[in-house]
Short mmCIF file of C-alpha atoms and ligand atoms in Angstrom, two decimals:
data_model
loop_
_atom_site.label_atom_id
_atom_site.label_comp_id
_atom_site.label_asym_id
_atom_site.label_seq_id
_atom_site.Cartn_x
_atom_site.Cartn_y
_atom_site.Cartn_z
CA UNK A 18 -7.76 25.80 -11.19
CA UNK A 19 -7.94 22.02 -12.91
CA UNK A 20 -4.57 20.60 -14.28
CA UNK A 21 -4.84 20.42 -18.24
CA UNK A 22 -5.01 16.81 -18.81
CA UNK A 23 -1.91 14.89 -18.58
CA UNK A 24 -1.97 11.45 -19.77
CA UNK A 25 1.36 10.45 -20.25
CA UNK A 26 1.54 8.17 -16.64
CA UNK A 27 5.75 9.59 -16.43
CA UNK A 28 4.71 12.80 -16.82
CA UNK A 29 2.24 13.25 -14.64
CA UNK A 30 3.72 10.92 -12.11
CA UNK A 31 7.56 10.80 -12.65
CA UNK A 32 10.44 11.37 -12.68
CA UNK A 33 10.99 9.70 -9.41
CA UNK A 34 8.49 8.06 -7.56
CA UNK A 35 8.79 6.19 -4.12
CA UNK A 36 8.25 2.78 -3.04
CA UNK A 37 7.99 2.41 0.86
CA UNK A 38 8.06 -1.28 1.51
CA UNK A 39 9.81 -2.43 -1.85
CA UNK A 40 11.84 -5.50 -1.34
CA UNK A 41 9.06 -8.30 -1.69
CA UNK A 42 5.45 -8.52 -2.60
CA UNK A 43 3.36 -6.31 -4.07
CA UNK A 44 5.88 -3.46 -3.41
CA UNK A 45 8.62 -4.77 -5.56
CA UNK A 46 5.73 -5.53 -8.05
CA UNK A 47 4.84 -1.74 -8.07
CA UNK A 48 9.00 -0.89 -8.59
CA UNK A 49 8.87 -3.10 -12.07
CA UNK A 50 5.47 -1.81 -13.51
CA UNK A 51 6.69 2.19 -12.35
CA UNK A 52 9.85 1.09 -13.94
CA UNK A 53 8.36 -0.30 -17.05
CA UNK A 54 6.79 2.95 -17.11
CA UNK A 55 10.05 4.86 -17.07
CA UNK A 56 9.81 6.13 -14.15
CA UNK A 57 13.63 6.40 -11.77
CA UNK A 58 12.60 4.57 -8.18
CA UNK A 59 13.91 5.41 -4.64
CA UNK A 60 13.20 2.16 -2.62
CA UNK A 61 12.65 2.03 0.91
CA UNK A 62 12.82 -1.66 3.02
CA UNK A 63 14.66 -3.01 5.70
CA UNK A 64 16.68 -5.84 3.90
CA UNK A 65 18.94 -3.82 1.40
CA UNK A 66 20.14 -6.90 -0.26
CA UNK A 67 16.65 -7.32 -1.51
CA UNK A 68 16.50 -3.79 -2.87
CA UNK A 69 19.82 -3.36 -4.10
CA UNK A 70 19.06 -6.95 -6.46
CA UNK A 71 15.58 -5.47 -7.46
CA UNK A 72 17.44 -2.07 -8.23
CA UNK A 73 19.98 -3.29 -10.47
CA UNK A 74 17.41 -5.81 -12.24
CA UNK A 75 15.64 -2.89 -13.03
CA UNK A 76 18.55 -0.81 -13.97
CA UNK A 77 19.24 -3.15 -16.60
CA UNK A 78 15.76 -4.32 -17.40
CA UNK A 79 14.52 -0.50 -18.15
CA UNK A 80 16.90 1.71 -17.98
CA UNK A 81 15.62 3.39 -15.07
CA UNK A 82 17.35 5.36 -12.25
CA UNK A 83 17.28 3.47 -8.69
CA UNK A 84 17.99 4.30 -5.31
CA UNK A 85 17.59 1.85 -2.65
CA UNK A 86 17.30 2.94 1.10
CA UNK A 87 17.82 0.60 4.14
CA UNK A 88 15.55 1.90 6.52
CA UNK A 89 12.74 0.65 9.00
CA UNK A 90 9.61 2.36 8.46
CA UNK A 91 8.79 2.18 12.09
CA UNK A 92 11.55 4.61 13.20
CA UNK A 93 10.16 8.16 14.44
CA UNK A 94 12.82 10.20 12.33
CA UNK A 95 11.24 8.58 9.03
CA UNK A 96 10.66 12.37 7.94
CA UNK A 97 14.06 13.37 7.84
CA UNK A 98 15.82 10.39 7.08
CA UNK A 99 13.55 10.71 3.67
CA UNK A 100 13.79 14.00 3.00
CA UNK A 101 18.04 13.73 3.40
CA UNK A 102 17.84 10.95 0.99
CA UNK A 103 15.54 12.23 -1.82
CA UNK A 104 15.64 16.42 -1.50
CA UNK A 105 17.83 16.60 -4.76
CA UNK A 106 15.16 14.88 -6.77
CA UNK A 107 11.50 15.16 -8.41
CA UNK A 108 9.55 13.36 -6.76
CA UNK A 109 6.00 12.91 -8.10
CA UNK A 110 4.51 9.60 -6.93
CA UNK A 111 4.62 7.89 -3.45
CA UNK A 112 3.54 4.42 -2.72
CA UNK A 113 3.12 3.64 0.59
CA UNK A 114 2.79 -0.38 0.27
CA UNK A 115 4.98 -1.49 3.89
CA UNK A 116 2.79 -3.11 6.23
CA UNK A 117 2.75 -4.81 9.47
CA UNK A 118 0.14 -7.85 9.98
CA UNK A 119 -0.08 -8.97 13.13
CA UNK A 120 -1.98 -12.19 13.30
CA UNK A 121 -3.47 -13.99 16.72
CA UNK A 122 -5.62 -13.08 19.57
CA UNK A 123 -5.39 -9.59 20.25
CA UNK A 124 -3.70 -10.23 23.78
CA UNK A 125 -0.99 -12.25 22.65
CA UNK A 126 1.05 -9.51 21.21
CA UNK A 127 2.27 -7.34 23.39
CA UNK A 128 1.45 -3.50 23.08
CA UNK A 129 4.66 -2.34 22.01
CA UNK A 130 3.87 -4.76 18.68
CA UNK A 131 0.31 -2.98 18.18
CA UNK A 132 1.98 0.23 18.65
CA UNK A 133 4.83 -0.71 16.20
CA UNK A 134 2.26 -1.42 13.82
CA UNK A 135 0.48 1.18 14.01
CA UNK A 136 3.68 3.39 13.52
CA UNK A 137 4.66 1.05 10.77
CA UNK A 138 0.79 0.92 8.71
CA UNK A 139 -0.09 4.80 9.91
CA UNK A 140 1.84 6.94 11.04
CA UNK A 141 4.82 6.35 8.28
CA UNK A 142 2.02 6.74 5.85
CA UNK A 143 0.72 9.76 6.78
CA UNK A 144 4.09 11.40 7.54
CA UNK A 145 5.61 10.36 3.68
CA UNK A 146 1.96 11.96 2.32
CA UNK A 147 2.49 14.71 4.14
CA UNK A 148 6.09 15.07 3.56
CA UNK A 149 5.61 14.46 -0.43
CA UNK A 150 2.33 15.62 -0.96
CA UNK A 151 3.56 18.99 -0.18
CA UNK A 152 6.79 18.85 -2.69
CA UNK A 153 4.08 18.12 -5.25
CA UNK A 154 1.53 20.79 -4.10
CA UNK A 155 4.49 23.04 -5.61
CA UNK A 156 5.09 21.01 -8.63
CA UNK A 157 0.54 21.06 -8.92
CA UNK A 158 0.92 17.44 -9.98
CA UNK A 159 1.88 14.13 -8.45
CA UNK A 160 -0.10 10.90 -7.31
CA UNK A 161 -0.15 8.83 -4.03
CA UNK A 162 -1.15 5.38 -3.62
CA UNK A 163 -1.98 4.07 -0.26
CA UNK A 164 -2.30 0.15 0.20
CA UNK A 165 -5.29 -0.72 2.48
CA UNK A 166 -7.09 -4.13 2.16
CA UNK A 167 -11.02 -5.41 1.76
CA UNK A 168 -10.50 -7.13 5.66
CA UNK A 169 -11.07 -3.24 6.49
CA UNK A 170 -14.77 -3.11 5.16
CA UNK A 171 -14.90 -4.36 9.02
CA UNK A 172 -13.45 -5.27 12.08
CA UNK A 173 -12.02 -8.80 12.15
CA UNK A 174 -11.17 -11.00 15.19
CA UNK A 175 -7.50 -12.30 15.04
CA UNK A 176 -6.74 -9.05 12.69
CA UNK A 177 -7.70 -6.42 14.92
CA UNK A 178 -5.06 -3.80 14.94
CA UNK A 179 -4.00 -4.52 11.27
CA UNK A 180 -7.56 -4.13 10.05
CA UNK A 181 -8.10 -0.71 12.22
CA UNK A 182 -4.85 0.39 10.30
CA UNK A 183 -5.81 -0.53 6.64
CA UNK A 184 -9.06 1.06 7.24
CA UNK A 185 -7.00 4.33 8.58
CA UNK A 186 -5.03 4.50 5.34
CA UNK A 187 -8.53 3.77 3.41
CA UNK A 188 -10.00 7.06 5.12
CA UNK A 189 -7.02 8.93 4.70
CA UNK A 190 -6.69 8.61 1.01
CA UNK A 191 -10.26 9.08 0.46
CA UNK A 192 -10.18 12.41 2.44
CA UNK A 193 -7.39 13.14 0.84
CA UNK A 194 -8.29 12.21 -2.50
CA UNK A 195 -11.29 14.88 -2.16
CA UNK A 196 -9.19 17.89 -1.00
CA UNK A 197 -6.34 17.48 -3.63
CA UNK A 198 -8.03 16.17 -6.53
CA UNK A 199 -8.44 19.80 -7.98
CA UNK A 200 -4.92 20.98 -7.39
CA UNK A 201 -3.35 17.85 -9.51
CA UNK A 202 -2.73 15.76 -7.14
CA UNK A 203 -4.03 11.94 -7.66
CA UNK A 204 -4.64 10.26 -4.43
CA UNK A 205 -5.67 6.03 -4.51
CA UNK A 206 -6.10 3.47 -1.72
CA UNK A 207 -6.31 0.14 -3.03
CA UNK A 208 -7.94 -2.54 -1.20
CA UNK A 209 -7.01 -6.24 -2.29
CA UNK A 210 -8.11 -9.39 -0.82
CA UNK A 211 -6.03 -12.24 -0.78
CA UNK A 212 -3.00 -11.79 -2.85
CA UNK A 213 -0.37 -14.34 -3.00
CA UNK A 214 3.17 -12.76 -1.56
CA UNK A 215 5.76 -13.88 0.17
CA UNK A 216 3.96 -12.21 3.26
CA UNK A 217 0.87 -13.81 2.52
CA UNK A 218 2.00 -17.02 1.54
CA UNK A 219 4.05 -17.17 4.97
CA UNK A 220 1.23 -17.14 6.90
CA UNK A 221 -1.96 -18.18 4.96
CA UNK A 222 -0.85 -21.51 3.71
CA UNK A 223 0.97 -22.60 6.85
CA UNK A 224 -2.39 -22.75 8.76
CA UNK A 225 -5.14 -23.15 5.37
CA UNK A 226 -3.51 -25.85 3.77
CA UNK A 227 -4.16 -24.27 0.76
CA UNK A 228 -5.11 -21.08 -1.61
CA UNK A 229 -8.19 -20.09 -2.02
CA UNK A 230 -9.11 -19.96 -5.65
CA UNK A 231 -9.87 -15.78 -5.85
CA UNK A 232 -6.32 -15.23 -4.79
CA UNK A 233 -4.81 -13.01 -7.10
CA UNK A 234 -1.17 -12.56 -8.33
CA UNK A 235 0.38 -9.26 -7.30
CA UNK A 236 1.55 -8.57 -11.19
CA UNK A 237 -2.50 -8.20 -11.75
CA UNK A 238 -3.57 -6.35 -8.15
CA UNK A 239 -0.41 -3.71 -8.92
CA UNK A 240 -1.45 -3.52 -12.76
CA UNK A 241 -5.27 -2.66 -11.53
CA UNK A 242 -4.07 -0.42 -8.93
CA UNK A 243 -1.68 1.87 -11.32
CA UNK A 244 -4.76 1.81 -13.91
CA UNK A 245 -6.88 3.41 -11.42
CA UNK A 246 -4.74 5.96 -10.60
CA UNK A 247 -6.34 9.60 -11.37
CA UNK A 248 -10.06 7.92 -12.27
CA UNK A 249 -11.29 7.26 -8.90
CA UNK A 250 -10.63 7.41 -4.80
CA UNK A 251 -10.68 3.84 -4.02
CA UNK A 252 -10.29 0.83 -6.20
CA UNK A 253 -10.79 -3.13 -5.37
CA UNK A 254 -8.61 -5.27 -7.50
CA UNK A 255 -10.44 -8.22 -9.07
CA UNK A 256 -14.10 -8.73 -10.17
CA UNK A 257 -15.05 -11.42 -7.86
CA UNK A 258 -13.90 -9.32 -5.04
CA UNK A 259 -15.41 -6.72 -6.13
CA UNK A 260 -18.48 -8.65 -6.28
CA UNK A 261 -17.88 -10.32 -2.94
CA UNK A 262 -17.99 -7.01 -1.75
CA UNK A 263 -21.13 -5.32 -2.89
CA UNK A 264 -23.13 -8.95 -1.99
CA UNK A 265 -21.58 -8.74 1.55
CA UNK A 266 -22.48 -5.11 1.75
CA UNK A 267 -26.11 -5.46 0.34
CA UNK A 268 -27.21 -9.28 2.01
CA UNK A 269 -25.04 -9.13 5.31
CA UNK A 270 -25.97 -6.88 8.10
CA UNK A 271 -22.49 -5.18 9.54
CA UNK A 272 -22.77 -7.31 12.77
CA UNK A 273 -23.02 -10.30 10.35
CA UNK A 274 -19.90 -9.13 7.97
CA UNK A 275 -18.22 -8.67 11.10
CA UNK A 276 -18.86 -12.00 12.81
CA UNK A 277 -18.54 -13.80 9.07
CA UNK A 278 -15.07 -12.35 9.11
CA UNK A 279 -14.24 -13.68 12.44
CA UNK A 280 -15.49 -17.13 11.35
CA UNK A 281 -12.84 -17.06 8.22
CA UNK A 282 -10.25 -15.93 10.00
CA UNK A 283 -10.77 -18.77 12.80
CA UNK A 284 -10.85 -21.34 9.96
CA UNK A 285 -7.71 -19.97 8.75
CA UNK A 286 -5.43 -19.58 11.85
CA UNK A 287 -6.44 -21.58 14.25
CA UNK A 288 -6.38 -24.95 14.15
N1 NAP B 30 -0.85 -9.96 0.36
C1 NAP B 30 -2.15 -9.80 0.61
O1 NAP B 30 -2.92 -10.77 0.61
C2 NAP B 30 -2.71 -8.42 0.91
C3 NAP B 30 -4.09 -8.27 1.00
C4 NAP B 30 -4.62 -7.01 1.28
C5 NAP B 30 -3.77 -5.93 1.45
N2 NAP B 30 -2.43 -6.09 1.35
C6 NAP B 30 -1.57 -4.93 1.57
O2 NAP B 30 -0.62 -4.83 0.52
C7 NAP B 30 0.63 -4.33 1.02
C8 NAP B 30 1.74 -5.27 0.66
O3 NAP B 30 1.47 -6.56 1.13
P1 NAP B 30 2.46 -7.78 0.83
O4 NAP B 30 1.65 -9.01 1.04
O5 NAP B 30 3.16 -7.55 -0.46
O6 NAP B 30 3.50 -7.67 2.04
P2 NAP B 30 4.87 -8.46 2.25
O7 NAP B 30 5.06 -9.54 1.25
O8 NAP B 30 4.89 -8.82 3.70
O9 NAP B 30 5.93 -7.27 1.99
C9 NAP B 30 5.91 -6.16 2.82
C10 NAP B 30 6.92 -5.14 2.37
O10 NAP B 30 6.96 -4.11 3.37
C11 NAP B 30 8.27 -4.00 3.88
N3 NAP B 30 8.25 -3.68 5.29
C12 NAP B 30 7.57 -4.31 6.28
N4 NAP B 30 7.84 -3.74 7.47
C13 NAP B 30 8.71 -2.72 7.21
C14 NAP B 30 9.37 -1.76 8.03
N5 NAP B 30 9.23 -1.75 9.37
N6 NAP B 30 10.19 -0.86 7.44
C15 NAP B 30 10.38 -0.89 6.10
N7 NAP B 30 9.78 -1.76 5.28
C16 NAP B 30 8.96 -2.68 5.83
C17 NAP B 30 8.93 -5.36 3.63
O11 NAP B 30 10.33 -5.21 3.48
P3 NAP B 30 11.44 -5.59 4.58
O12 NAP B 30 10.93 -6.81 5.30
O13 NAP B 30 12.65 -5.83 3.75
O14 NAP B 30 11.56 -4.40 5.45
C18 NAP B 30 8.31 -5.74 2.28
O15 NAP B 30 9.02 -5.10 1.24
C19 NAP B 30 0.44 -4.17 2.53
O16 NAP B 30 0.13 -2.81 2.80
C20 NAP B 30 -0.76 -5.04 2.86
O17 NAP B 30 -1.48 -4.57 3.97
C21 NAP B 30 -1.87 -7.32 1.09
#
């Protein structure tokens, strides 16, 4: 059966939603605009301090409901550490925005890293979709937004695990988005190019020397993202990456994207 149309963004999505990976970035971006949308926040990071100034800011700034949760994403008990925290409230939106980028040859990090990454960028994802999506099967509404990135149209050298994972979370969603999208449920990836976080700017500039001029701001990447929400599977933030993408798609051959990718990320972070 199809939901009657909801468009009021707090009812369809609220009262609570989650932020996993909220204390920087284009996560604590997401926690303002929900906010601004009325919508009460659990936030999930490692560095509390971060999340308990963000929570209060919003507190005052919207009148919103915050929790703040010091956990690391990685951990294998994610699911019930979650569930204990949030099983008293209404939760209808997840964003799953933490990420792990490991940057440098593939040898140089050790496995544990990739494997931490991996548990970090997929397998927290999938267990807080599963975990929530269910809660809002019952509810027949509810959205969830899973970050991936426009590195994962294709491998990239120097990227290697952390573009596997993006594109993981990019299938997922779309799957997902498919299956769910006539029992209420909204399902997104969103796949930015460069936008300019603290995570971003950490490593980027450090080796580039500078910003490239389509880097966005991650006020305008969340503010596409949220629009999109409920109107499609996937959604690239930004015209000229959109762009970028369809030429790359249409003029490149894959082996060429794939070897054009390596070349930018050489230029980037290697000297
Ligand atoms: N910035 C870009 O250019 C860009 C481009 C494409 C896609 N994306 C995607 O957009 C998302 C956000 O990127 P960003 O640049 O905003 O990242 P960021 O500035 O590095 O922030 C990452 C957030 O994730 C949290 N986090 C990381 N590891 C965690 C862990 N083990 N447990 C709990 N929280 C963890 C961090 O909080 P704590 O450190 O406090 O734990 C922080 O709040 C990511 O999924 C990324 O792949 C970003």
């Amino acid at each position: 059966m199809e939901q009657p149309a909801l468009t009021d963004f707090r009812t369809r999505y609220g009262p609570w939603a989650l932020v996993a990976g909220a204390s920087a970035g284009l996560g604590a971006e997401f926690a303002t605009q929900l906010a601004a949308k009325g919508l009460n926040l659990v936030l999930i990071a490692r560095r509390k301090e971060l999340l308990d100034k963000l929570g209060v800011q919003l507190v005052n700034d919207y009148a919103v409901e915050v929790r703040a949760l010091q956990l690391d994403l990685g951990r294998e008990d994610i699911d019930s550490v979650v569930t204990e925290a949030t099983s008293d409230i209404d939760l209808g939106l997840l964003v799953y925005n933490a990420a792990i980028s490991i940057i440098g040859p593939f040898f140089e990090a050790t496995l544990e890293d990739h494997l931490n990454e991996i548990a970090v960028n997929c397998r927290a994802p999938l267990t807080l979709a599963y975990l929530l999506g269910q809660r809002m099967l019952k509810r027949r509404r509810g959205g969830i937004i899973l970050m991936s990135s426009l590195g994962a149209s294709q491998g990239s050298a120097l990227i290697v695990n952390y573009t596997a994972t993006k594109a993981y979370n990019r299938l997922l969603a779309e799957g997902l988005w498919e299956e769910l999208r006539k029992q209420g449920i909204d399902v997104l990836t969103s796949s930015p190019s460069a936008v300019s976080t603290p995570g971003y700017l950490a490593s980027a500039p450090r080796h580039s020397g500078r910003l490239s001029a389509s880097t966005m701001t991650p006020r305008a990447v969340v503010a596409e993202t949220l629009a999109a929400l409920g109107k499609q599977p996937v959604v690239i933030p930004g015209w000229t990456n959109r762009l970028a993408s369809v030429l790359m798609q249409r003029f490149l051959s894959h082996k060429a994207a794939i070897k054009l990718m390596g070349r930018v990320m050489r230029s980037m972070y290697q000297r």
